[in-house]
Coordinates of N, CA and C in Angstrom, one line a residue:
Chain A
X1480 N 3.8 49.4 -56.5 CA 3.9 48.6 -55.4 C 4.2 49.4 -54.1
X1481 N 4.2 48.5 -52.9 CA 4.1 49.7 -51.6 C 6.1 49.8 -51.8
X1482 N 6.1 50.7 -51.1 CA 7.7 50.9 -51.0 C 8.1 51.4 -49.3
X1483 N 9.0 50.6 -48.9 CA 9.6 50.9 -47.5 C 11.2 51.3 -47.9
X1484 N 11.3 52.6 -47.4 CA 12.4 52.8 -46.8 C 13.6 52.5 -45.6
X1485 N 14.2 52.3 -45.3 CA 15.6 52.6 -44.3 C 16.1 53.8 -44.2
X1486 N 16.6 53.9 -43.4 CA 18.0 54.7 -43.0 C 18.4 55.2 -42.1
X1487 N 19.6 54.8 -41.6 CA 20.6 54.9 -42.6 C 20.8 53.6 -43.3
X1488 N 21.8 53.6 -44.5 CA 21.4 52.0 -45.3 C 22.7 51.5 -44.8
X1489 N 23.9 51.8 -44.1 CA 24.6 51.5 -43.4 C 25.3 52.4 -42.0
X1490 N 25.7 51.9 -41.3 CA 26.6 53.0 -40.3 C 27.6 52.0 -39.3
X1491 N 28.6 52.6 -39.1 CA 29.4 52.2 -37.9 C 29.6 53.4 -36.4
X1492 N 29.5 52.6 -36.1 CA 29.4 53.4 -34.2 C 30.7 52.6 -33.6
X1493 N 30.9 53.0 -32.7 CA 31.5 52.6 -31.2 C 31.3 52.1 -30.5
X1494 N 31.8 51.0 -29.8 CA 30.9 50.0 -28.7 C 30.7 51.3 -28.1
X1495 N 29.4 51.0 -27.3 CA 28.6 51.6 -26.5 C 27.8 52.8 -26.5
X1496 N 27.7 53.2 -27.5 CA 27.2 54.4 -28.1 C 26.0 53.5 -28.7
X1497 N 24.4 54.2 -28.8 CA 23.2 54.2 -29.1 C 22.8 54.6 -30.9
X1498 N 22.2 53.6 -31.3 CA 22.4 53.7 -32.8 C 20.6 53.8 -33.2
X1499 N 19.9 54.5 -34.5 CA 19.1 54.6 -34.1 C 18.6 54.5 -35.7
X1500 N 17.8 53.2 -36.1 CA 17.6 53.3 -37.6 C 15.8 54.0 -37.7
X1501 N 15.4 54.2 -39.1 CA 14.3 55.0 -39.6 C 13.9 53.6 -40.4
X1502 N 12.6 53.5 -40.3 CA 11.7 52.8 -41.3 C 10.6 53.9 -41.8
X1503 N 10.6 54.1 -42.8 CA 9.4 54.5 -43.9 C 8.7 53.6 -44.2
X1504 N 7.0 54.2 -44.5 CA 6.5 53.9 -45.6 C 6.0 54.8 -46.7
X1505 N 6.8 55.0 -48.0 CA 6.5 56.1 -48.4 C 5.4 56.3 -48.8
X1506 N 4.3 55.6 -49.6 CA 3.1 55.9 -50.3 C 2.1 54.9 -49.7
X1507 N 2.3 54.3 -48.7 CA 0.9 53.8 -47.8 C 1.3 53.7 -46.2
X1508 N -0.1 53.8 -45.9 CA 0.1 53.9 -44.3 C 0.2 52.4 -43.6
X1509 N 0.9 52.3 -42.5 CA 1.1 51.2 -42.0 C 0.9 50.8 -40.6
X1510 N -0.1 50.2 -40.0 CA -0.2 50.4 -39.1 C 0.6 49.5 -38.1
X1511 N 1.6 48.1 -38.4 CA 2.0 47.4 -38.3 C 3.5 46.6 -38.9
X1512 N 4.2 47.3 -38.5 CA 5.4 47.2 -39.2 C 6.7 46.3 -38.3
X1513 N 7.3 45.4 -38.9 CA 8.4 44.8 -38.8 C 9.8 45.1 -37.9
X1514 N 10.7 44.3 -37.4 CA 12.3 44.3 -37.2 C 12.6 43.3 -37.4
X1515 N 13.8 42.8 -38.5 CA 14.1 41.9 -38.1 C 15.9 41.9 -38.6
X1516 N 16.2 40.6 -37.9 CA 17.9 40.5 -38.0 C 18.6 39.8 -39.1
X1517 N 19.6 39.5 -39.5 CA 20.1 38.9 -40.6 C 21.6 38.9 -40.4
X1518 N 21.8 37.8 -40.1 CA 23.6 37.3 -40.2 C 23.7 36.6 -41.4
X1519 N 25.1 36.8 -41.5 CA 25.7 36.4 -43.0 C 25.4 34.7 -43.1
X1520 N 25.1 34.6 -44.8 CA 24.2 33.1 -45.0 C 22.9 32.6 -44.2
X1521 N 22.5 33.8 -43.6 CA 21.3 33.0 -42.5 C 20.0 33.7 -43.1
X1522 N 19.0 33.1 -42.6 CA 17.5 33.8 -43.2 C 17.2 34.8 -42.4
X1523 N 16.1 35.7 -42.4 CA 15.8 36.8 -41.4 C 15.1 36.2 -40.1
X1524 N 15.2 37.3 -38.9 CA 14.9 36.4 -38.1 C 14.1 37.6 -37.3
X1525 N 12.8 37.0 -37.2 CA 11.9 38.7 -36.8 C 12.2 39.1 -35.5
X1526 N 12.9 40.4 -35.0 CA 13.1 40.4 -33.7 C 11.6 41.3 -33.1
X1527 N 10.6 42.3 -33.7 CA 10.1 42.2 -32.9 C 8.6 43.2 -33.8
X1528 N 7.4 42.8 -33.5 CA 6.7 43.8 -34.2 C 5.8 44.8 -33.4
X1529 N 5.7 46.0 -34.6 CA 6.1 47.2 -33.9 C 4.4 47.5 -34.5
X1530 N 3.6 48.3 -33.4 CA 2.4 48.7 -33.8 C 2.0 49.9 -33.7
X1531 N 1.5 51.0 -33.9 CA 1.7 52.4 -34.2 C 0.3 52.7 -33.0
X1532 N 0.8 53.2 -32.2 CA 0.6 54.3 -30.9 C 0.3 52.7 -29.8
X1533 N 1.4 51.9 -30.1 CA 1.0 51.1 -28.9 C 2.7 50.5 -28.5
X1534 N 3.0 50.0 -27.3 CA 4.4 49.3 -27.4 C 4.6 47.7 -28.0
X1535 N 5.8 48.0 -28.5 CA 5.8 46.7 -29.7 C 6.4 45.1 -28.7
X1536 N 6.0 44.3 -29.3 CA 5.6 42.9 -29.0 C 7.2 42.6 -29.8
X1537 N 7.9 41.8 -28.4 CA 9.2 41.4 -28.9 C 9.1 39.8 -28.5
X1538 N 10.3 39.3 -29.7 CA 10.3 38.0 -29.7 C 10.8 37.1 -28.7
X1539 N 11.1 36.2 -28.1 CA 11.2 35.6 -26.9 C 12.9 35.6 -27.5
X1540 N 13.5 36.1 -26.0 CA 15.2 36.1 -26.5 C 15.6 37.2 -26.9
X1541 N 14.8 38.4 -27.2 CA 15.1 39.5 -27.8 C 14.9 40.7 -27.0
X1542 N 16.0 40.9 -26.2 CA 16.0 42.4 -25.2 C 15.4 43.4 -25.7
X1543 N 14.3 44.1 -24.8 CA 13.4 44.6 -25.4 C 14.1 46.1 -24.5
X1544 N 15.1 46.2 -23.6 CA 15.8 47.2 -23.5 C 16.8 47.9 -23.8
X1545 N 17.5 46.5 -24.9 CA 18.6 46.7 -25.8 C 17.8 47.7 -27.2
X1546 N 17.0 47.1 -27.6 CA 16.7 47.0 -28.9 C 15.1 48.2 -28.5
X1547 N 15.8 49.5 -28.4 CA 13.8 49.9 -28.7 C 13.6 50.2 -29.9
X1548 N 12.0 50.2 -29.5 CA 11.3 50.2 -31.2 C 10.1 51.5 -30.6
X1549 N 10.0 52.0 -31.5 CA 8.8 53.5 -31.3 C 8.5 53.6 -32.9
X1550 N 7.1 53.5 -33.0 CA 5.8 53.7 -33.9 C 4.6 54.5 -33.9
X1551 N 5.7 55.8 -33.9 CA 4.8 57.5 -33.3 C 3.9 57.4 -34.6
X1552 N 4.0 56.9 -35.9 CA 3.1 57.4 -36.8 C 2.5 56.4 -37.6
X1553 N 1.2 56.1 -38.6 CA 1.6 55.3 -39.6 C 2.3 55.1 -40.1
X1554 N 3.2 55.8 -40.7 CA 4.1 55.8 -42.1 C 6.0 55.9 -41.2
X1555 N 6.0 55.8 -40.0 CA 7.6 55.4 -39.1 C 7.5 55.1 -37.9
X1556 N 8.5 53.9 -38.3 CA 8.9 53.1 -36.7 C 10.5 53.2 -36.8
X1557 N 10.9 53.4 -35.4 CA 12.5 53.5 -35.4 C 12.7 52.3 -34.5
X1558 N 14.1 51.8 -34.8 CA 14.6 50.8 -33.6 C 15.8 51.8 -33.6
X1559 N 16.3 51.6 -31.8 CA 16.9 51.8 -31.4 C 18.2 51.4 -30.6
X1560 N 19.3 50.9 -31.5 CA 19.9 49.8 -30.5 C 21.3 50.4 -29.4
X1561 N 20.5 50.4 -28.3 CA 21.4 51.2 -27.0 C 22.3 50.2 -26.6
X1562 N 23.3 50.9 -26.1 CA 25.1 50.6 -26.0 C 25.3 49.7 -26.5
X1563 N 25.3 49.8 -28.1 CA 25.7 48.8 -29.0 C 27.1 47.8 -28.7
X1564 N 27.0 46.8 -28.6 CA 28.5 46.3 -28.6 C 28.6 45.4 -29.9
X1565 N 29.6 45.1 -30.5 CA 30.1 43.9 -31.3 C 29.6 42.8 -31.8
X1566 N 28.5 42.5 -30.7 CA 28.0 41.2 -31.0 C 26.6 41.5 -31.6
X1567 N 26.1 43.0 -32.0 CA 25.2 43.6 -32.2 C 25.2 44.4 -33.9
X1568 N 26.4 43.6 -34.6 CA 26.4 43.9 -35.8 C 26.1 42.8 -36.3
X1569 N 24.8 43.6 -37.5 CA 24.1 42.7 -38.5 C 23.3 43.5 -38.9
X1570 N 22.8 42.8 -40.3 CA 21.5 43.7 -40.9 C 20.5 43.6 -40.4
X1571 N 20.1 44.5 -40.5 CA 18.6 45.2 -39.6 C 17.6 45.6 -41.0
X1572 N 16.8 44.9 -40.9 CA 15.4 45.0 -41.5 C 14.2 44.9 -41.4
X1573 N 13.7 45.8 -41.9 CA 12.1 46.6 -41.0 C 11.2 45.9 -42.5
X1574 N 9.9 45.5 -41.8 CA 9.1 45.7 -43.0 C 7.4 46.4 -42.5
X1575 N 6.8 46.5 -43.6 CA 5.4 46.6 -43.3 C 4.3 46.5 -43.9
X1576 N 3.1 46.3 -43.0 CA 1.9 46.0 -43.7 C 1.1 46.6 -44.7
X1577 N 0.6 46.4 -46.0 CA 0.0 48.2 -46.0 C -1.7 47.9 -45.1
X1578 N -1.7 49.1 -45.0 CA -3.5 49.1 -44.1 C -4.3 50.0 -44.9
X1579 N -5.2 49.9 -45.5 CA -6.1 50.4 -46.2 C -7.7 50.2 -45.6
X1580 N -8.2 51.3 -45.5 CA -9.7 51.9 -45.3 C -9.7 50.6 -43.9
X1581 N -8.7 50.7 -43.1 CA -8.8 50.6 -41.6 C -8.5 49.0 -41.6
X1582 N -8.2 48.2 -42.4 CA -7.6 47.0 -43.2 C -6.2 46.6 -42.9
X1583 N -5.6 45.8 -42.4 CA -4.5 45.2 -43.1 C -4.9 44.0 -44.1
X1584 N -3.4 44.8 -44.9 CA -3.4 43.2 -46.0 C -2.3 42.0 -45.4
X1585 N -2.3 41.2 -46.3 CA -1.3 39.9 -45.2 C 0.2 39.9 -46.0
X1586 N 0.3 40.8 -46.9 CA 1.7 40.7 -47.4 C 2.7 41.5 -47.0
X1587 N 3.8 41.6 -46.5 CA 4.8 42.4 -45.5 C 5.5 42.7 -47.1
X1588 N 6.4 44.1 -47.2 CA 6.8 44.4 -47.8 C 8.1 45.2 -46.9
X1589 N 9.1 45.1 -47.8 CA 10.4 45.2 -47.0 C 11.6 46.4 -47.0
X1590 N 12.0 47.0 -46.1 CA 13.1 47.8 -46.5 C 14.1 47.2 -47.2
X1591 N 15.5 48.0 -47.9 CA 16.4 48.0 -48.3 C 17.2 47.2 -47.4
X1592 N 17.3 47.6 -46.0 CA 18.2 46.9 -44.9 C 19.2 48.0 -44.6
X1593 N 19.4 48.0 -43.2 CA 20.7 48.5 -42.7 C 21.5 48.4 -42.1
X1594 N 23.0 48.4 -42.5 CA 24.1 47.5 -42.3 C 24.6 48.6 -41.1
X1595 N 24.5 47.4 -39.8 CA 24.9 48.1 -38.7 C 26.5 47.1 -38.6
X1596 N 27.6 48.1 -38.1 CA 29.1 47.4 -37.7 C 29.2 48.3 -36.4
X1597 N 29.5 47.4 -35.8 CA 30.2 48.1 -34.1 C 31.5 47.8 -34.0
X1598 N 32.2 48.5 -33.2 CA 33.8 48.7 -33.7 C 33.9 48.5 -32.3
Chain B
X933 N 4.4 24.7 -33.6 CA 5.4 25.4 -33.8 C 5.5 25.4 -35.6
X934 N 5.4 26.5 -36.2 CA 5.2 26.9 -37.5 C 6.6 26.6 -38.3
X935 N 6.8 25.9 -39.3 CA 8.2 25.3 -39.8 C 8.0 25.4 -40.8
X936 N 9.6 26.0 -41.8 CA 9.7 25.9 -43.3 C 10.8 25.5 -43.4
X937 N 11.1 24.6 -44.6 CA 12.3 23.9 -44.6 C 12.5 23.9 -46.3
X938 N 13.6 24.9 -47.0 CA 13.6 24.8 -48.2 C 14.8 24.3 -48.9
X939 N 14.7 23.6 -49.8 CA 15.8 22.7 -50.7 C 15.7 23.2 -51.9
X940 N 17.0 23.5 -52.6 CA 18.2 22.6 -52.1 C 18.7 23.8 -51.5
X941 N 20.1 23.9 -51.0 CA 20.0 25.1 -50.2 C 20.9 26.0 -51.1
X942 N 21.6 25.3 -51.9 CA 22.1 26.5 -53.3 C 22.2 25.5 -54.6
X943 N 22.0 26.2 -55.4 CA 21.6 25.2 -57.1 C 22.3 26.4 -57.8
X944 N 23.0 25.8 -58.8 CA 23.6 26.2 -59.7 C 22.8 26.1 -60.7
X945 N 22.9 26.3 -62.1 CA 22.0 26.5 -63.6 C 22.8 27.2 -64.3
X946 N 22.8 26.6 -65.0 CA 23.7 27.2 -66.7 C 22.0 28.1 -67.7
X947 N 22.5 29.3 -68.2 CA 21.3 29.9 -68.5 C 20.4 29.1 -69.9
X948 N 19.1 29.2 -69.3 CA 17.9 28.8 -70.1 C 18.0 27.3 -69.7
X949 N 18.8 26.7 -67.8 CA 18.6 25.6 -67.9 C 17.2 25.5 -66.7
X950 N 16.0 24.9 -66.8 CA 14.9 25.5 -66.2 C 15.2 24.4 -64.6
X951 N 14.0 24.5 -63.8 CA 14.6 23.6 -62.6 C 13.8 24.5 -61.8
X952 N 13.5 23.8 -60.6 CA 12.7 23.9 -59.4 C 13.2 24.3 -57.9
X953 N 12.5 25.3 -57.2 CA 13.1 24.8 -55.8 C 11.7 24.2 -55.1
X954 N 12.1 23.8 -54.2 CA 11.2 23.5 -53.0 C 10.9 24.0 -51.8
X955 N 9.8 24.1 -51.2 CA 9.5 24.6 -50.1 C 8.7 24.1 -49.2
X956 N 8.8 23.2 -48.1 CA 7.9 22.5 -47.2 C 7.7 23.1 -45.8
X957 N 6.3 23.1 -45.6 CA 5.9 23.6 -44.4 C 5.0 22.8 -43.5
X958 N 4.8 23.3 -42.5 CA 3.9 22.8 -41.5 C 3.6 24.2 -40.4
X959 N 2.5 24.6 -40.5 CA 1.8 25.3 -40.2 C 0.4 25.2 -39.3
X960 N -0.1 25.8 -38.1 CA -1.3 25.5 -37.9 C -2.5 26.6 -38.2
X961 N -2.5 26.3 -39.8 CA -3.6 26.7 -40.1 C -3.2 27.8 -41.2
X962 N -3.3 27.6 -42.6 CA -2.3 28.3 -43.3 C -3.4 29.6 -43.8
X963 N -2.4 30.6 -43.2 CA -2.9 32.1 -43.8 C -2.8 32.6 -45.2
X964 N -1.3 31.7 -45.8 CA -0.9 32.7 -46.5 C 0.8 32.0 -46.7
X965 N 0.8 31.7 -48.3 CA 2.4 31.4 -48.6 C 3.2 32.2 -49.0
X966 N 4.5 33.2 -48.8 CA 4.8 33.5 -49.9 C 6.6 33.6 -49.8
X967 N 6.6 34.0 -51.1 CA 7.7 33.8 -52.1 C 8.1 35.2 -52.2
X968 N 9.8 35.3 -51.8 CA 10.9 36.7 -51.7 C 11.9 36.4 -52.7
X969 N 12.4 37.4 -53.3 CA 13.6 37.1 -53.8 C 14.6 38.1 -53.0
X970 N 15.7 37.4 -52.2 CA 16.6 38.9 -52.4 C 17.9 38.5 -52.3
X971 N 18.6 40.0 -53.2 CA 19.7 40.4 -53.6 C 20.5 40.8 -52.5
X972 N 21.7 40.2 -52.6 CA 23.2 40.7 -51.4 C 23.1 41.9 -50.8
X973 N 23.0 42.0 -49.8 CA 22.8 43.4 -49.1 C 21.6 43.6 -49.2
X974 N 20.6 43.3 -49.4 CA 19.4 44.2 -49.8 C 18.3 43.5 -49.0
X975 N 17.2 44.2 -48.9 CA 15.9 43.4 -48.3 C 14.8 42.6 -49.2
X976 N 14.6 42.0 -48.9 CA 13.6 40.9 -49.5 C 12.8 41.8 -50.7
X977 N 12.4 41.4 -51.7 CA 11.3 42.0 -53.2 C 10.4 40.7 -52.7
X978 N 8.8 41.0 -52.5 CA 8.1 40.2 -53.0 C 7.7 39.8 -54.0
X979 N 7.7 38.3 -54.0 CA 7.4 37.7 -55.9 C 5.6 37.3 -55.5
X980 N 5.2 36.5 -54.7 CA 4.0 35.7 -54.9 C 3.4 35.9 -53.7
X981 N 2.1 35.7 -53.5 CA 1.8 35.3 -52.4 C 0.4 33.9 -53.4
X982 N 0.6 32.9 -51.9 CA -0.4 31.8 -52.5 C -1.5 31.5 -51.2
X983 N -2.3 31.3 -51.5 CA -3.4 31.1 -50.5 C -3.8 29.6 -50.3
X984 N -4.3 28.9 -50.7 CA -4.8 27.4 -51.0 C -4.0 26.8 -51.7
X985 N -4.3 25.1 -51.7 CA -3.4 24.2 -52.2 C -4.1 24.1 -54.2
X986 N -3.8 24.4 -54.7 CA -3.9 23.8 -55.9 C -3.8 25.5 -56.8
X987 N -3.6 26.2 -55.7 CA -3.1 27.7 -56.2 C -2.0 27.7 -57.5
X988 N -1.9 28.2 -58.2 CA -0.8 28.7 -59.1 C -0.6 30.4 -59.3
X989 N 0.9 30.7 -59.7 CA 0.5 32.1 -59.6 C 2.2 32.3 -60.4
X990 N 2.3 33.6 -61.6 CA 3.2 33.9 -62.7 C 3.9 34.9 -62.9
X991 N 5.3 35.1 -62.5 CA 5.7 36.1 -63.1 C 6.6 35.8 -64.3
X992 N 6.6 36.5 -65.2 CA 7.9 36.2 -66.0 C 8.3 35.1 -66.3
X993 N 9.5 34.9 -65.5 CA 10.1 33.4 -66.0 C 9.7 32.4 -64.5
X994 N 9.3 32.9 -63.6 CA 8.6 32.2 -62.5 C 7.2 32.0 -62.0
X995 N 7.1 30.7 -62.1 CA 6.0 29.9 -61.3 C 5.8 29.8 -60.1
X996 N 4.7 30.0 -59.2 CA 5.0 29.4 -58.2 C 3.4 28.2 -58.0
X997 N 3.8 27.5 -57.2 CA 2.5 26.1 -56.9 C 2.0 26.0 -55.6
X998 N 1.2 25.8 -55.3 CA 0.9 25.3 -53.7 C 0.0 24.3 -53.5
X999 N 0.5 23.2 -52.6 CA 0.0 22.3 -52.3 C 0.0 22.0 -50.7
X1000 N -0.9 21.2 -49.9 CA -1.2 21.2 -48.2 C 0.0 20.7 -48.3
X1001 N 1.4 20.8 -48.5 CA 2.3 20.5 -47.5 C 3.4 21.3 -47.6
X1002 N 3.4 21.7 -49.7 CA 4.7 22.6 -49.8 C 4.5 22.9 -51.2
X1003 N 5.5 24.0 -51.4 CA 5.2 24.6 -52.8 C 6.5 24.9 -53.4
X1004 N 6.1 25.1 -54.7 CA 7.7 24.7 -55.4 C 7.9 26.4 -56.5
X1005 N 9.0 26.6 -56.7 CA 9.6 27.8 -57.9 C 9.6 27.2 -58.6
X1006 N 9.0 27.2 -59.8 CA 9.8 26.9 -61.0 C 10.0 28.3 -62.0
X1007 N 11.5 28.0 -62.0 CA 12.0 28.6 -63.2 C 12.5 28.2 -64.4
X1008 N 11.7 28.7 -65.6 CA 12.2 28.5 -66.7 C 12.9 29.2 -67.5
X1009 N 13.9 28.8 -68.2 CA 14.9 29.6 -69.1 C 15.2 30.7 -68.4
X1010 N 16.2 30.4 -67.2 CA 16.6 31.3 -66.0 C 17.7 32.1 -67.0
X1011 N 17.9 33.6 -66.4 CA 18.9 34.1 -67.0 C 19.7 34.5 -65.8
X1012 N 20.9 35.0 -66.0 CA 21.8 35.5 -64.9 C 21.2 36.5 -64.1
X1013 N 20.3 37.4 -64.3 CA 19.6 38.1 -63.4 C 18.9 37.8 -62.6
X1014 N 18.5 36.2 -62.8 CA 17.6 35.7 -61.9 C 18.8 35.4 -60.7
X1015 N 19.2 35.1 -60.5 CA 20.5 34.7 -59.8 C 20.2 35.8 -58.5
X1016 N 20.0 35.2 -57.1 CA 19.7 35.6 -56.1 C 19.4 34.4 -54.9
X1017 N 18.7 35.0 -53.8 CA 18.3 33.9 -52.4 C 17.1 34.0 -52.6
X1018 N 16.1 32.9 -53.0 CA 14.6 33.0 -52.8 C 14.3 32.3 -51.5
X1019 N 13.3 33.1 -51.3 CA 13.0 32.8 -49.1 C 11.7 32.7 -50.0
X1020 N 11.3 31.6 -48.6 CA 9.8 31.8 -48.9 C 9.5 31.4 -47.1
X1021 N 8.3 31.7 -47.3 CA 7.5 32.0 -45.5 C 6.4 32.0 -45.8
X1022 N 5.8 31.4 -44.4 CA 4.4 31.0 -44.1 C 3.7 31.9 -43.2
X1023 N 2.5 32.3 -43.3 CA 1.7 33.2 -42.4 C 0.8 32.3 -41.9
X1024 N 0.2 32.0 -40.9 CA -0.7 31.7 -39.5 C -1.8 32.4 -39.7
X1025 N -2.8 31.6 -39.8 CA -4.3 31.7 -39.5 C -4.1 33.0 -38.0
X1026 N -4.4 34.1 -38.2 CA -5.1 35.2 -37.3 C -4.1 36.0 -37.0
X1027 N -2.4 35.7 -37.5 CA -1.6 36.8 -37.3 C -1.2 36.9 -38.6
X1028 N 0.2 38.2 -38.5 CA 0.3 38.7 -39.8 C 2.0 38.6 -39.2
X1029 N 2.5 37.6 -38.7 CA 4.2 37.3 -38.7 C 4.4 36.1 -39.9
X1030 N 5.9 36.3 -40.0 CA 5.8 35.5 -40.9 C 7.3 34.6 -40.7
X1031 N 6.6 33.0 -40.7 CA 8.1 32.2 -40.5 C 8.9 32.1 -41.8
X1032 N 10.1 32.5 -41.7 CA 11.0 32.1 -43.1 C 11.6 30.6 -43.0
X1033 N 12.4 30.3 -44.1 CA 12.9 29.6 -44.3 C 14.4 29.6 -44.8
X1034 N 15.4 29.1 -44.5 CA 16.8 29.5 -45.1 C 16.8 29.8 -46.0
X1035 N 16.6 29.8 -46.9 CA 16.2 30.1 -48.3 C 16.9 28.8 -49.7
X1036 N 17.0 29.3 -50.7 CA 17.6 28.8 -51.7 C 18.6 29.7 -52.3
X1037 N 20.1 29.9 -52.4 CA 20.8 30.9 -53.3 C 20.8 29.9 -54.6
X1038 N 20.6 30.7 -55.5 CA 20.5 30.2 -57.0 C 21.5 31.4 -57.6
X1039 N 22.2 30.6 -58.5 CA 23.1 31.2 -59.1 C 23.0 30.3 -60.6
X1040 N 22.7 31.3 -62.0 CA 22.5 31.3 -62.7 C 23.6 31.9 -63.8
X1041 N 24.7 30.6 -64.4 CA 26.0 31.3 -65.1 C 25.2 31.3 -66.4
X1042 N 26.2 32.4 -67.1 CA 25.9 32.7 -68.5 C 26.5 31.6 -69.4

């Protein structure tokens, strides 16, 4: 099966300090890859999709200067969440498409998640 | 506006007791149904994906169904491992996002 990575799979920062997670895809290329958020008991909630050598398409509500996203390659997109404060911890989960012989398929497959806490 | 609405929102089961969840949508224009399982802390595992109404599709001890309005898990002879949040989400005719739904936590005692 395709496999996505994270990481870090957790961290804590400092209000206001810049936090900066990794999505992989280890054994397929992706040309179209995931963010999304997750509060406790809640479902995911996509914040914004990330497309590789283009800038990514953010969800309505979703600070697209808080929250960057960069998709330098097939296979990694980073988000980047600048001067993190408090109200900015939750899980963070990336997923992606696989793309085959210049193809996407329609099934998202998902990272592990990364537990962001702001202190 | 693309909507999934899944019941019940947490079910209990005593093991090898079998039982259903639900999953209702409204979509304009269905790309694609599918079925997640995931574990505390972790990111979603894909179980299914369903395309058309009268689809079926098997893993293990899970079914999944699809019909033009909603589709159902069934699990039989659940064991405690099955014990997780099944999400399911709908894909849209010409994109590749996908709406979730709160899911189902199912907890499965020994």
């Amino acid at each position: 099966g395709a496999v996505v990575s994270q990481h870090p799979s957790w961290v804590i920062c400092k209000s206001g300090t810049s936090v900066k997670i990794e999505c992989r895809s280890l054994d397929f290329q992706a040309t179209t890859m995931f963010w999304y958020r997750q509060f406790p008991k809640q479902s995911l909630m996509l914040m914004a999709t990330s497309n590789e050598g283009s800038k990514a398409t953010y969800e309505q509500g979703v600070e697209k200067d808080k929250f960057l996203i960069n998709h330098a390659s097939l296979t990694l997109s980073t988000l980047t969440v600048t001067s993190a404060h408090p109200e900015d911890s939750s899980f963070y989960i990336c997923s992606a498409i696989v793309t085959a012989r210049g193809r996407s398929t329609d099934t998202q497959y998902f990272g592990p998640g990364t537990r962001l806490t702001v202190l | 506006e693309d909507q999934v609405t899944q019941s019940p929102e947490a079910l209990r089961l005593q093991e090898g007791e079998s039982s259903s969840l639900n999953c209702s949508y409204t979509v304009s224009g269905l790309r694609g149904l599918f079925w997640y399982r995931q574990d505390p802390g972790k990111g979603p595992e894909f179980l299914f994906t369903l395309y058309s109404a009268g689809e079926e599709k098997e893993k293990e001890r899970l079914k999944a169904t699809l019909t033009k309005k909603e589709s159902f898990l069934h699990i039989t002879a659940p064991k405690p491992e099955d014990s997780a949040t099944y999400l399911c989400a709908v894909q849209a005719m010409g994109g590749s996002r996908l709406t979730f739904g709160e899911g189902t936590q199912l907890t499965v005692n020994p």
